[in-house]
PDB file of C-alpha atoms in Angstrom:
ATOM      1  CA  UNK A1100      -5.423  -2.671 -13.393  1.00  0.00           C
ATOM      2  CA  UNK A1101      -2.502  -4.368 -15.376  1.00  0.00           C
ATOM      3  CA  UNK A1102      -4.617  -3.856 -18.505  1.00  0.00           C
ATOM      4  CA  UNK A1103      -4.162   0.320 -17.576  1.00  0.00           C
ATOM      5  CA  UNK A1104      -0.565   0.344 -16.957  1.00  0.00           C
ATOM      6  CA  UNK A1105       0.314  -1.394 -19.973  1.00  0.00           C
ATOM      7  CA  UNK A1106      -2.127   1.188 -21.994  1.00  0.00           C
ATOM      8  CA  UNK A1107       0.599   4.335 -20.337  1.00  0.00           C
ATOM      9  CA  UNK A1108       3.480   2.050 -21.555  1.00  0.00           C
ATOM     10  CA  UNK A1109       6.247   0.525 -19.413  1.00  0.00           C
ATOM     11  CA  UNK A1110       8.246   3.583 -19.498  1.00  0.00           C
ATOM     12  CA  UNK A1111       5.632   5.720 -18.264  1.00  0.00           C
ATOM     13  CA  UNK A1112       6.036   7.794 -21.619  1.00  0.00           C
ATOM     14  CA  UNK A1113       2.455   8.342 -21.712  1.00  0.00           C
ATOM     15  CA  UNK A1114       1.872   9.846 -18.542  1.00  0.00           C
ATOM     16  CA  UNK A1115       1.287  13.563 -18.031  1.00  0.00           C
ATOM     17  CA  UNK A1116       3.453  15.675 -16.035  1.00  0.00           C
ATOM     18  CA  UNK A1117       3.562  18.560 -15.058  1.00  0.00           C
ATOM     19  CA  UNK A1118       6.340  21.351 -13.609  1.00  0.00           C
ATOM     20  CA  UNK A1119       7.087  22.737 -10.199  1.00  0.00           C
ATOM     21  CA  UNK A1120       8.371  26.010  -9.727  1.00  0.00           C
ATOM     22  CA  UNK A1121      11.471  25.869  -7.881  1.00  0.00           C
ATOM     23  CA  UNK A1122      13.617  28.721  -6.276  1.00  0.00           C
ATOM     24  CA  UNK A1123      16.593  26.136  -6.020  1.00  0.00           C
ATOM     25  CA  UNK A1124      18.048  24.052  -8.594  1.00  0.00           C
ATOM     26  CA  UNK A1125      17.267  20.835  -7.495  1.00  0.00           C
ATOM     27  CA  UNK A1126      16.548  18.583 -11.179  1.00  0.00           C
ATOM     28  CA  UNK A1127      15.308  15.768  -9.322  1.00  0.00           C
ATOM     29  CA  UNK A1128      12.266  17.517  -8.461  1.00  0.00           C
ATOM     30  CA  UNK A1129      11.441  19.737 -11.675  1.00  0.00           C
ATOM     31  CA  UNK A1130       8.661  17.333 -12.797  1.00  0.00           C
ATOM     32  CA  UNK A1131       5.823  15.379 -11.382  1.00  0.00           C
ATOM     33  CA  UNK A1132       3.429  12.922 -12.651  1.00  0.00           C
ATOM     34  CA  UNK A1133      -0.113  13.270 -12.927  1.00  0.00           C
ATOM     35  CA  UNK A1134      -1.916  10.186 -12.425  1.00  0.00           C
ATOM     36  CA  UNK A1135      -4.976   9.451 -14.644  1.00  0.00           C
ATOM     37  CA  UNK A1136      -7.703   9.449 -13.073  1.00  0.00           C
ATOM     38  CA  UNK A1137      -8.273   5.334 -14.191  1.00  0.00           C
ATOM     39  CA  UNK A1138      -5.527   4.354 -12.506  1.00  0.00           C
ATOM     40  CA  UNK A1139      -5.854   6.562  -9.673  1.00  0.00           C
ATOM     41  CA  UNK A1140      -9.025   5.178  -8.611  1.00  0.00           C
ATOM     42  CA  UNK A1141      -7.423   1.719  -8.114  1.00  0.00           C
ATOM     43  CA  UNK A1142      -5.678   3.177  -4.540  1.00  0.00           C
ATOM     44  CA  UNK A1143      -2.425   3.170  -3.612  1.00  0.00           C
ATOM     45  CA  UNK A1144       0.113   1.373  -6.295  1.00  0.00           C
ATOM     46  CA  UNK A1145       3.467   0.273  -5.109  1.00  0.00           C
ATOM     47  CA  UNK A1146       5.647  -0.998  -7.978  1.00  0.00           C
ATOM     48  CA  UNK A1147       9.467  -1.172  -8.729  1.00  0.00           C
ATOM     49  CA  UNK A1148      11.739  -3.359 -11.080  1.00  0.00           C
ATOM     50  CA  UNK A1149      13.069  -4.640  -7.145  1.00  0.00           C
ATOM     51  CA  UNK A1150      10.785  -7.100  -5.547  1.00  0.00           C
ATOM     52  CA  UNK A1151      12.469  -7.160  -2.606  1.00  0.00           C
ATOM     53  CA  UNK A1152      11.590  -3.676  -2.114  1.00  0.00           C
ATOM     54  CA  UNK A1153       8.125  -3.993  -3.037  1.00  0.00           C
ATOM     55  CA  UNK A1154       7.215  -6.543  -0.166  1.00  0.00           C
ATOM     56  CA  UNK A1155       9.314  -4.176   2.290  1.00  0.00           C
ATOM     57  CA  UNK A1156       6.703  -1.186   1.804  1.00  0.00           C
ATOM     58  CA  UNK A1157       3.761  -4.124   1.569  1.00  0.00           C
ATOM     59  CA  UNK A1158       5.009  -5.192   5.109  1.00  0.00           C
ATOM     60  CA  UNK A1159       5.698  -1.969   6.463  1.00  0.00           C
ATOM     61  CA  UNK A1160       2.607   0.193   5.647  1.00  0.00           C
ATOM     62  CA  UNK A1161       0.428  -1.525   8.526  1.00  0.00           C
ATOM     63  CA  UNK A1162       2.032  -1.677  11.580  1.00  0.00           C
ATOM     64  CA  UNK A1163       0.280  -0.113  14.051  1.00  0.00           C
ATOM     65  CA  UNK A1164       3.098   1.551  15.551  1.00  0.00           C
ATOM     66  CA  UNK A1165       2.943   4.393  12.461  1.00  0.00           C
ATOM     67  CA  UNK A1166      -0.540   4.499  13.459  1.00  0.00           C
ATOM     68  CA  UNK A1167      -0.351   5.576  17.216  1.00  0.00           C
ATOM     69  CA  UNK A1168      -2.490   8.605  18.548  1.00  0.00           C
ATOM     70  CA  UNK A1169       1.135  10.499  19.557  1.00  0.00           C
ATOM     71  CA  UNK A1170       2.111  10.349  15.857  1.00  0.00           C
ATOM     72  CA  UNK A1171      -0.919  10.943  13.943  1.00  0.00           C
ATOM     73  CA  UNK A1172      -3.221  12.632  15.861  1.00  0.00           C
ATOM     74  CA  UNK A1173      -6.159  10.920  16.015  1.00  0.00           C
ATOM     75  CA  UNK A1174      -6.825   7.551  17.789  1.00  0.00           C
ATOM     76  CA  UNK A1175      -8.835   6.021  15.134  1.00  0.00           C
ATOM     77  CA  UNK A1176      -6.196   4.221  14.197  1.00  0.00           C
ATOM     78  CA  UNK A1177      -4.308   3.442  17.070  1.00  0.00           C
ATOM     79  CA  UNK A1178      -4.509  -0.398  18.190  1.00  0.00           C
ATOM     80  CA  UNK A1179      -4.273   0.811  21.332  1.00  0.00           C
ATOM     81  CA  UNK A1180      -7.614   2.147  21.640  1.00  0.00           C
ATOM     82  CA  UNK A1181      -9.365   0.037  19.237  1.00  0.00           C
ATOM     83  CA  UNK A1182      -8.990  -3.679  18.833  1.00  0.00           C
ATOM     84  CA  UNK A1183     -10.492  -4.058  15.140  1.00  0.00           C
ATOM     85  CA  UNK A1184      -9.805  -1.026  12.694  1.00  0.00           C
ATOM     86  CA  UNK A1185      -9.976  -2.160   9.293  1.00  0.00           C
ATOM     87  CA  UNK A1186      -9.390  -6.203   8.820  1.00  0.00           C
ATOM     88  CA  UNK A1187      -6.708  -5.977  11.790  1.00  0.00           C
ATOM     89  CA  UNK A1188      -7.102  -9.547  12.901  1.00  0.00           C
ATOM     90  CA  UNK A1189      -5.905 -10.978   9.725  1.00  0.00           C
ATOM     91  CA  UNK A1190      -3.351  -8.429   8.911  1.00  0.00           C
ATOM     92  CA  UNK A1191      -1.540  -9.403  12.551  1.00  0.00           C
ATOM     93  CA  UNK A1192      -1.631 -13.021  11.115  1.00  0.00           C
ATOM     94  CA  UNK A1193       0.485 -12.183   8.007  1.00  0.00           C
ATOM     95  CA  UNK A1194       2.490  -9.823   9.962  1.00  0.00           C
ATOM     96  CA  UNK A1195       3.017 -12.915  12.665  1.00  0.00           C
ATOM     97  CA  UNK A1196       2.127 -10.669  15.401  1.00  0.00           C
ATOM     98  CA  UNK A1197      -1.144 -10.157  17.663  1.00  0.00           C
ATOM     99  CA  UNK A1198      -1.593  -6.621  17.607  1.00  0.00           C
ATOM    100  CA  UNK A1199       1.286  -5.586  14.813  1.00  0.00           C
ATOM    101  CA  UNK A1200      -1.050  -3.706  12.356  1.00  0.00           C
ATOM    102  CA  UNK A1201      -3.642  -1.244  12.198  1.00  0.00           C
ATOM    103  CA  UNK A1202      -5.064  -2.963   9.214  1.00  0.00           C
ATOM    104  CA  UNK A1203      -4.996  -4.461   5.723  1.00  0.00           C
ATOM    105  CA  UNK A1204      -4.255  -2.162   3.681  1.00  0.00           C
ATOM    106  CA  UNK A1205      -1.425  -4.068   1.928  1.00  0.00           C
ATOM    107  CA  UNK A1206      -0.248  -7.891   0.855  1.00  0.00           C
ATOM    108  CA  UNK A1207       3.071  -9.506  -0.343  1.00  0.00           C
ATOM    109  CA  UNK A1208       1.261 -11.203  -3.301  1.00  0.00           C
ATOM    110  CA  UNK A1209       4.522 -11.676  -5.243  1.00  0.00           C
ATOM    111  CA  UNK A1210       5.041 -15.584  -4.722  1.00  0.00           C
ATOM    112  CA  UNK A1211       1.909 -18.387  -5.357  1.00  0.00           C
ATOM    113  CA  UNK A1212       2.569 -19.067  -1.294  1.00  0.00           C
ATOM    114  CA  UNK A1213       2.090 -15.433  -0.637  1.00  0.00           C
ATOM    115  CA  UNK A1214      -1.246 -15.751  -2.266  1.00  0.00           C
ATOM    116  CA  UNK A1215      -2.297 -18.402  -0.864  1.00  0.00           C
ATOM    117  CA  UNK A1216      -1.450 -16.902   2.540  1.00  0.00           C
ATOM    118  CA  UNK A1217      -3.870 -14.356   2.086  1.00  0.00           C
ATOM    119  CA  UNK A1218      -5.809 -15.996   0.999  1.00  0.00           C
ATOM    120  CA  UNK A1219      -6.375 -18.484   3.380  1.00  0.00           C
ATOM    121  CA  UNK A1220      -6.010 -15.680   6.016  1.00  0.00           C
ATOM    122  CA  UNK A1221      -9.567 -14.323   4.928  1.00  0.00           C
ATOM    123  CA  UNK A1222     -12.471 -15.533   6.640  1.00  0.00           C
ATOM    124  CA  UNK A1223     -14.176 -15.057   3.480  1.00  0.00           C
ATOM    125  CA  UNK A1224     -11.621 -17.058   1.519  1.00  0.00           C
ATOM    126  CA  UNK A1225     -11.301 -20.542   3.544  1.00  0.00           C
ATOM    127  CA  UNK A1226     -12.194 -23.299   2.552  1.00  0.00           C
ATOM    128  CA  UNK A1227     -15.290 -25.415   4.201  1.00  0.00           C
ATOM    129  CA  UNK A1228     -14.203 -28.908   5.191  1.00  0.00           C
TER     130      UNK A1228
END
C-alpha cells in the first residue's frame, strides 16, 4: 500500500480529479478526487499529517453505538441483537469495553505498543507458551 501512495506523490499531484457542478459558489467543493482503482481496493484509508487525529477516527469508527438498528436501519450490526459481528470480541478489548464495538474494522497502529496490542489481541496472533 505505501509502495502506491508514494507512486501518486506526497502531494497528491498525481491523482485525478474531477469537477462538480455547483449552483453556489462554494470553492471548497469545486473538485474531487478520483481514487485509482489500486489504491481503492486496499479499503478505507485514513491519513493526515496529525496523528492525533488519525487514532481519533481509528477509535471512533467501531463503536457500536453508530451501529444501532434506530440509526442505521438494519440490525446486522447492532450489538444489541448480535453478540459477534465481525471480530467484535477483540475490537471491545482495544476499545477497553465489553460490548463497545460492532467490529474491527480499524487499529491505532501508530506506536510499536499499539502494534503489539493488536497484535496480541488476535487469537490468531498469540503466542503458544
Amino acid at each position: 500500500m505505501a509502495e502506491v501512495l508514494i507512486k501518486y506523490g506526497i502531494d497528491g499531484g498525481d491523482l485525478f480529479f474531477g469537477k462538480l457542478n455547483l449552483h453556489q459558489n462554494a470553492s471548497y467543493t469545486e473538485k474531487y478526487y478520483e481514487i485509482p482503482e489500486e489504491i481503492a481496493k486496499f479499503g478505507i484509508l485514513v491519513v493526515s499529517n496529525n496523528n492525533g487525529a488519525v487514532e481519533n477516527i481509528t477509535l471512533d469508527l467501531p463503536k457500536s453505538a453508530d451501529m444501532e438498528k434506530e440509526k442505521t436501519r438494519t440490525d446486522y450490526f447492532d450489538r444489541k441483537t448480535n453478540k459477534e459481528v465481525y471480530f467484535s470480541a477483540v475490537a471491545d478489548k482495544l476499545l477497553g469495553k465489553e460490548g463497545s464495538a460492532w467490529g474491527l474494522i480499524s487499529a491505532r497502529m501508530g506506536r510499536k505498543s499499539y502494534v503489539t496490542e493488536v497484535l496480541e489481541s488476535c487469537v490468531f496472533a498469540r503466542k503458544t507458551r
